Coordinates of C-alpha atoms and ligand atoms in Angstrom, one line a residue:
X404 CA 0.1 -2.3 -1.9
X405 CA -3.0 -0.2 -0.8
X406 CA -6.4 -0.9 -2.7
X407 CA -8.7 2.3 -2.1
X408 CA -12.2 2.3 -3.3
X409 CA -12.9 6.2 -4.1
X410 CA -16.7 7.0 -3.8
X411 CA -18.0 9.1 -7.0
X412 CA -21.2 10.2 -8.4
X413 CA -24.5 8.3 -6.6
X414 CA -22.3 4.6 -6.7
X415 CA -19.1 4.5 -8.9
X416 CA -15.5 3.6 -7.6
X417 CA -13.0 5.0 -8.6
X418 CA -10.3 2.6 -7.6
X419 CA -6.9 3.8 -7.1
X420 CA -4.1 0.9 -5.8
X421 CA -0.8 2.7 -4.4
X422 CA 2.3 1.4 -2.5
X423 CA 2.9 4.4 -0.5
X424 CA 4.5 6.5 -3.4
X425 CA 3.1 6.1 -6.6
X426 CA -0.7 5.2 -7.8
X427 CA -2.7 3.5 -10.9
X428 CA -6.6 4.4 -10.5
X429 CA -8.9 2.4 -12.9
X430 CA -12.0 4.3 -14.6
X431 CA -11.9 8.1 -13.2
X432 CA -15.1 9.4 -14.3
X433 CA -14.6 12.4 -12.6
X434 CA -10.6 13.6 -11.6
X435 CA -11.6 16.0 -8.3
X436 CA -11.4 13.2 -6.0
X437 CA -8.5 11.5 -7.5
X438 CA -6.3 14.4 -7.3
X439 CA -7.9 15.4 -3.5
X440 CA -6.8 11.3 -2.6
X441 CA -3.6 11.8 -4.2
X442 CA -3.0 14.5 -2.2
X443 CA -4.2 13.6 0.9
X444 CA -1.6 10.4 0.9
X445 CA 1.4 12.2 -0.5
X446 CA 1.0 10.0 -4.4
X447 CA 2.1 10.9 -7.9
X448 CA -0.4 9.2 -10.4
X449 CA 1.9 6.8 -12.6
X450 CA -1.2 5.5 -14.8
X451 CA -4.7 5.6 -15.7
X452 CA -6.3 2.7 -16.6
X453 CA -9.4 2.8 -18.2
X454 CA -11.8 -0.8 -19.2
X455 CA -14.3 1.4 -21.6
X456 CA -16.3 4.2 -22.7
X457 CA -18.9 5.2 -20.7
X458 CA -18.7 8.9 -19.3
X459 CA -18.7 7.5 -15.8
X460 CA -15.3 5.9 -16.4
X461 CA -13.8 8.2 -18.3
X462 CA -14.6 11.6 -17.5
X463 CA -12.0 12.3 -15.2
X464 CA -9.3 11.3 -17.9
X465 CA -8.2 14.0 -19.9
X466 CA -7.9 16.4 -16.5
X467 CA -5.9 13.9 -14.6
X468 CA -3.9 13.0 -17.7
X469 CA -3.0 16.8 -17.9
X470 CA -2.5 17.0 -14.4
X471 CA -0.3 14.5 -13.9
X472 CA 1.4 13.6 -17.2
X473 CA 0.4 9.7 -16.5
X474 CA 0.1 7.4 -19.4
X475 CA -3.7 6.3 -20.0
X476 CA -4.4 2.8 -21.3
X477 CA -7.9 1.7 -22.7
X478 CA -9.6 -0.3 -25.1
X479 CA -8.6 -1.2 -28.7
X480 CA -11.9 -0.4 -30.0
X481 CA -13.7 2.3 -28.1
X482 CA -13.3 6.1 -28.1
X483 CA -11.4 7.2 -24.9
X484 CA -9.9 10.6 -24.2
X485 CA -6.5 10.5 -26.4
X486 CA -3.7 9.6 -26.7
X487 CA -4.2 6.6 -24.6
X488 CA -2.4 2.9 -25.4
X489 CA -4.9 0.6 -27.1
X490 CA -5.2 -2.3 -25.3
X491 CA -6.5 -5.9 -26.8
X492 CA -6.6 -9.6 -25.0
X493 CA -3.3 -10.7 -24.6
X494 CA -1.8 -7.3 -24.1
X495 CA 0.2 -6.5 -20.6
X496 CA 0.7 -3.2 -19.0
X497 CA 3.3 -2.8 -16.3
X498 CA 1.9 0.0 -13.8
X499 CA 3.9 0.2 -10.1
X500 CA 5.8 -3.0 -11.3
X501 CA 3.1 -5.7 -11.5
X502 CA 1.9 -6.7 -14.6
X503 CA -1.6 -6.6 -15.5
X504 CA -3.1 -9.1 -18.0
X505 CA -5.9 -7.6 -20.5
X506 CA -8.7 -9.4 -20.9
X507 CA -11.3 -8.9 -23.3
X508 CA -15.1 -8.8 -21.8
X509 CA -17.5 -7.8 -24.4
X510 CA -20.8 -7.3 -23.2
X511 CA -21.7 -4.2 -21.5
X512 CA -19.8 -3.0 -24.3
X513 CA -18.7 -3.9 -27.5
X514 CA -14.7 -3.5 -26.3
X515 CA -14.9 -3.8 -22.8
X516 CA -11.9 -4.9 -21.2
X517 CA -10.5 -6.1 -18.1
X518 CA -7.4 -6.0 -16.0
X519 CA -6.0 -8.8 -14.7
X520 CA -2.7 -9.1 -11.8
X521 CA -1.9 -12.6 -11.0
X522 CA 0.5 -11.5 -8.0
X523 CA -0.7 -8.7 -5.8
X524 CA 1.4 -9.3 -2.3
X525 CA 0.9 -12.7 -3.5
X526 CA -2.9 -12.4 -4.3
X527 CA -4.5 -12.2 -7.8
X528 CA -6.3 -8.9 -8.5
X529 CA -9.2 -8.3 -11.3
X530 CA -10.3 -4.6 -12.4
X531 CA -13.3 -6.2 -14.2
X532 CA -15.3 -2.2 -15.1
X533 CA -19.1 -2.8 -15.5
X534 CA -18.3 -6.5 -16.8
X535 CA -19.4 -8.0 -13.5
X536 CA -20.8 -6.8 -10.1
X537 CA -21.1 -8.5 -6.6
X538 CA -24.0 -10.2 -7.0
X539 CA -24.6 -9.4 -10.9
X540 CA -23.3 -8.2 -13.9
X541 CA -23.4 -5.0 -16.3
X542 CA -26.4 -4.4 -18.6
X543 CA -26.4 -5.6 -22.1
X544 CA -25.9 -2.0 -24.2
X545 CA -23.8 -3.0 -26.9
X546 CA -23.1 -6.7 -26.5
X547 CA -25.1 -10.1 -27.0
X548 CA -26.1 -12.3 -24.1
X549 CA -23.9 -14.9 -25.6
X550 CA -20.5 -12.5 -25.5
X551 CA -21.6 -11.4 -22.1
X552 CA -21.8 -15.3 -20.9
X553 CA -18.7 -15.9 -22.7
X554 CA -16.6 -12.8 -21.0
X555 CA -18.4 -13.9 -17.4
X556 CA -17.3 -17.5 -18.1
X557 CA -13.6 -16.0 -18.7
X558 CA -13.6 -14.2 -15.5
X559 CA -14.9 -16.9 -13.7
X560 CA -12.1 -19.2 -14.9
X561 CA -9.9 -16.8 -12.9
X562 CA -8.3 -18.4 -9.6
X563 CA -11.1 -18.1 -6.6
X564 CA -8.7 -15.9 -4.4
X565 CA -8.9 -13.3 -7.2
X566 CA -10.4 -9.9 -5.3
X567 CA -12.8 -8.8 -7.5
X568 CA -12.6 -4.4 -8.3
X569 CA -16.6 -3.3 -9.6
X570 CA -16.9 0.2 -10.4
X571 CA -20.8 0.6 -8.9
X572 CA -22.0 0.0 -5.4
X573 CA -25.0 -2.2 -6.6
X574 CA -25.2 -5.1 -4.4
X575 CA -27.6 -4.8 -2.0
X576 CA -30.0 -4.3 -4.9
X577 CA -28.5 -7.4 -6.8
X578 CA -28.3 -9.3 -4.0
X579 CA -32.6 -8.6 -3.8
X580 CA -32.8 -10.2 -7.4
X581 CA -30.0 -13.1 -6.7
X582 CA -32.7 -14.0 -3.3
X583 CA -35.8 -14.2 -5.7
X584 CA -33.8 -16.0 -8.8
X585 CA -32.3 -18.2 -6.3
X586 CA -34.3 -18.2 -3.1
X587 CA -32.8 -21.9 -1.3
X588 CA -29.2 -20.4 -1.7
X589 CA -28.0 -20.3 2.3
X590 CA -24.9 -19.1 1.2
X591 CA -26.7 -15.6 -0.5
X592 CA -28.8 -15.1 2.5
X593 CA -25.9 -15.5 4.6
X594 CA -24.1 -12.5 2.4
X595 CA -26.6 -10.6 2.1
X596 CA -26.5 -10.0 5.7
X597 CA -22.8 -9.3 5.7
X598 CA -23.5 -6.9 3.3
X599 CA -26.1 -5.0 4.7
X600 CA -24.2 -4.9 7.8
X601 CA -21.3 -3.4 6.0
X602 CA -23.3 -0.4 4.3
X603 CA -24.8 0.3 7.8
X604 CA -21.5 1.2 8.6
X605 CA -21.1 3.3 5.1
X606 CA -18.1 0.4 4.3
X607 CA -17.6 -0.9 0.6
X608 CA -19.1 -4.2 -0.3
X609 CA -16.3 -4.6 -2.5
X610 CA -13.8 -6.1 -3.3
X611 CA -15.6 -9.7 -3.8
X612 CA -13.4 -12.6 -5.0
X613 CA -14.3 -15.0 -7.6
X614 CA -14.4 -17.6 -5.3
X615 CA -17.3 -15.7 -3.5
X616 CA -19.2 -15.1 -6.6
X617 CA -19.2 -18.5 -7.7
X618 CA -20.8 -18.8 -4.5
X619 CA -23.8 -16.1 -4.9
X620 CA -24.0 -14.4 -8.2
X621 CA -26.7 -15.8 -10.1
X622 CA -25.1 -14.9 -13.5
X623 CA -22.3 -17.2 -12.7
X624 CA -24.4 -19.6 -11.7
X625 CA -26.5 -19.9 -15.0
X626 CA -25.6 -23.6 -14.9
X627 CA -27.5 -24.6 -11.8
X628 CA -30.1 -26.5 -11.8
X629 CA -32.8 -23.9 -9.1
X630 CA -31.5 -21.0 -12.2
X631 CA -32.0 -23.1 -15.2
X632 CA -35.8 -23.7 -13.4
X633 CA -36.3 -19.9 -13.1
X634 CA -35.4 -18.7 -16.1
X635 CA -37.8 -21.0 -17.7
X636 CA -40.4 -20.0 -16.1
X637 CA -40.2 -16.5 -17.8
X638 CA -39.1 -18.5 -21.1
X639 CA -40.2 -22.2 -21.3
X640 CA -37.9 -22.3 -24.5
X641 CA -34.5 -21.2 -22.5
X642 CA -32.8 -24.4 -22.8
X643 CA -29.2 -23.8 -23.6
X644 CA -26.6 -21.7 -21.2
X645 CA -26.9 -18.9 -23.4
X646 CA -31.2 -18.7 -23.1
X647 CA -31.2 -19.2 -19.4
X648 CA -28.6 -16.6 -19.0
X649 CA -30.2 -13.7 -21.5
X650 CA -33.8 -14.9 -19.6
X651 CA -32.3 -14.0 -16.0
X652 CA -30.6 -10.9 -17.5
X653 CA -33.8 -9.8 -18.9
X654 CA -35.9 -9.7 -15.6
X655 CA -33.4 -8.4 -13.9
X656 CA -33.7 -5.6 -16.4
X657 CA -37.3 -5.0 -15.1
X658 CA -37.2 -6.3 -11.3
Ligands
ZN1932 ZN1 -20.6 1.4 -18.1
FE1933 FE1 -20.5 2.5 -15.1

């Protein structure tokens, strides 16, 4: 299997995941260079997955859908580009012969969801939309801080070897909040560097694995005892998990 992050917009990915012959692509907010990579490696789209309903996942959707004829899956509870398959936690779609979990990840959203393969050429893979970044995690529009930490918790849970599919480019500028949230984390500094060496070379930062951002990212490290310390220094009253997480979420809002 081939796992291509496909640059859109300022920092979207549109990720597509081929085996030489037929594609999925996850969130195609725009369908130009979908169709141009199907093209250009000789694919036929086989399905569209989509986790939820912002414009910059879904906009490509209806074209490709017409296009291509492939079935589009989505959330249960948000309004996507129809007819799509409704999706809900415990649901499975087969796309290219794997089977994909759905998990649901309120937060961002009120129906987010995610995708989940246990067995990609024998590694887990995770198509987690705006849910969680390398190095963060998706703004709070619909959801509370305590669905957010529940759905980050739930990805978390997932093996460590699990590569990790964002849909925005935004960790060198989480990584910049992770440093001053958690500034004695060796491990971040150390990634950060990779990192920046990586978009010097206009590569991806992604995938991440879970493994990786249990390692770094501060909003799955909520627990730890340096985080705990800075959040309540913005709010001396965060005490419980779900405080110290909506505390860290909020200045990274205005950092
Ligand atoms: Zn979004
Ligand atoms: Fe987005």
């Amino acid at each position: 299997m081939y796992l291509i992050p496909i640059p859109a917009f300022t920092d979207n990915y549109l990720w597509l995941l081929h085996d030489g012959r037929r594609a999925l692509v996850v969130d195609p907010g725009d369908a130009g260079p979908v169709l141009e990579a199907l093209a250009q490696h000789g694919l036929t789209l086989a399905s569209i997955l989509v986790t939820h309903h912002h414009p910059d996942h879904t906009g490509g959707v209806a074209a490709l859908h017409e296009a291509t004829g492939a079935p589009v899956y989505g959330p249960a509870t948000e309004s996507i580009p129809e007819p799509f398959t409704p999706l809900k936690e415990g649901d499975t779609v087969q796309a290219l012969g794997l089977d994909f979990q759905v998990l649901d990840v309120p937060g961002h959203t009120a129906g987010h969801i995610a995708f989940y393969a246990p067995d990609v050429d024998g590694q887990p893979l995770l198509f987690c939309g705006d849910t969680l970044f390398s190095g963060g995690c998706g703004r709070l529009f619909e959801g509370t801080p305590a669905q957010m930490l529940a759905s980050l918790d739930k990805l978390a849970a997932l093996p460590g070897s699990t590569r990790v599919c964002c849909t925005h480019e935004y960790t060198l500028a989480n990584l910049r909040f992770a440093l001053a949230a958690e500034p004695g984390n060796a491990e971040l500094a150390a990634y950060q560097a990779h990192c920046l060496r990586l978009r010097e070379q206009g590569l991806p930062t992604l995938p991440s694995t879970i493994a990786q951002e249990q390692l770094i990212n501060p909003f799955l490290r909520t627990r730890q005892a340096s985080l705990v310390a800075a959040a309540q220094r913005l709010d001396a009253s965060a005490h419980d998990d779900i405080a110290v997480f909506a505390a860290l979420r909020q200045w990274k809002n205005q950092f």
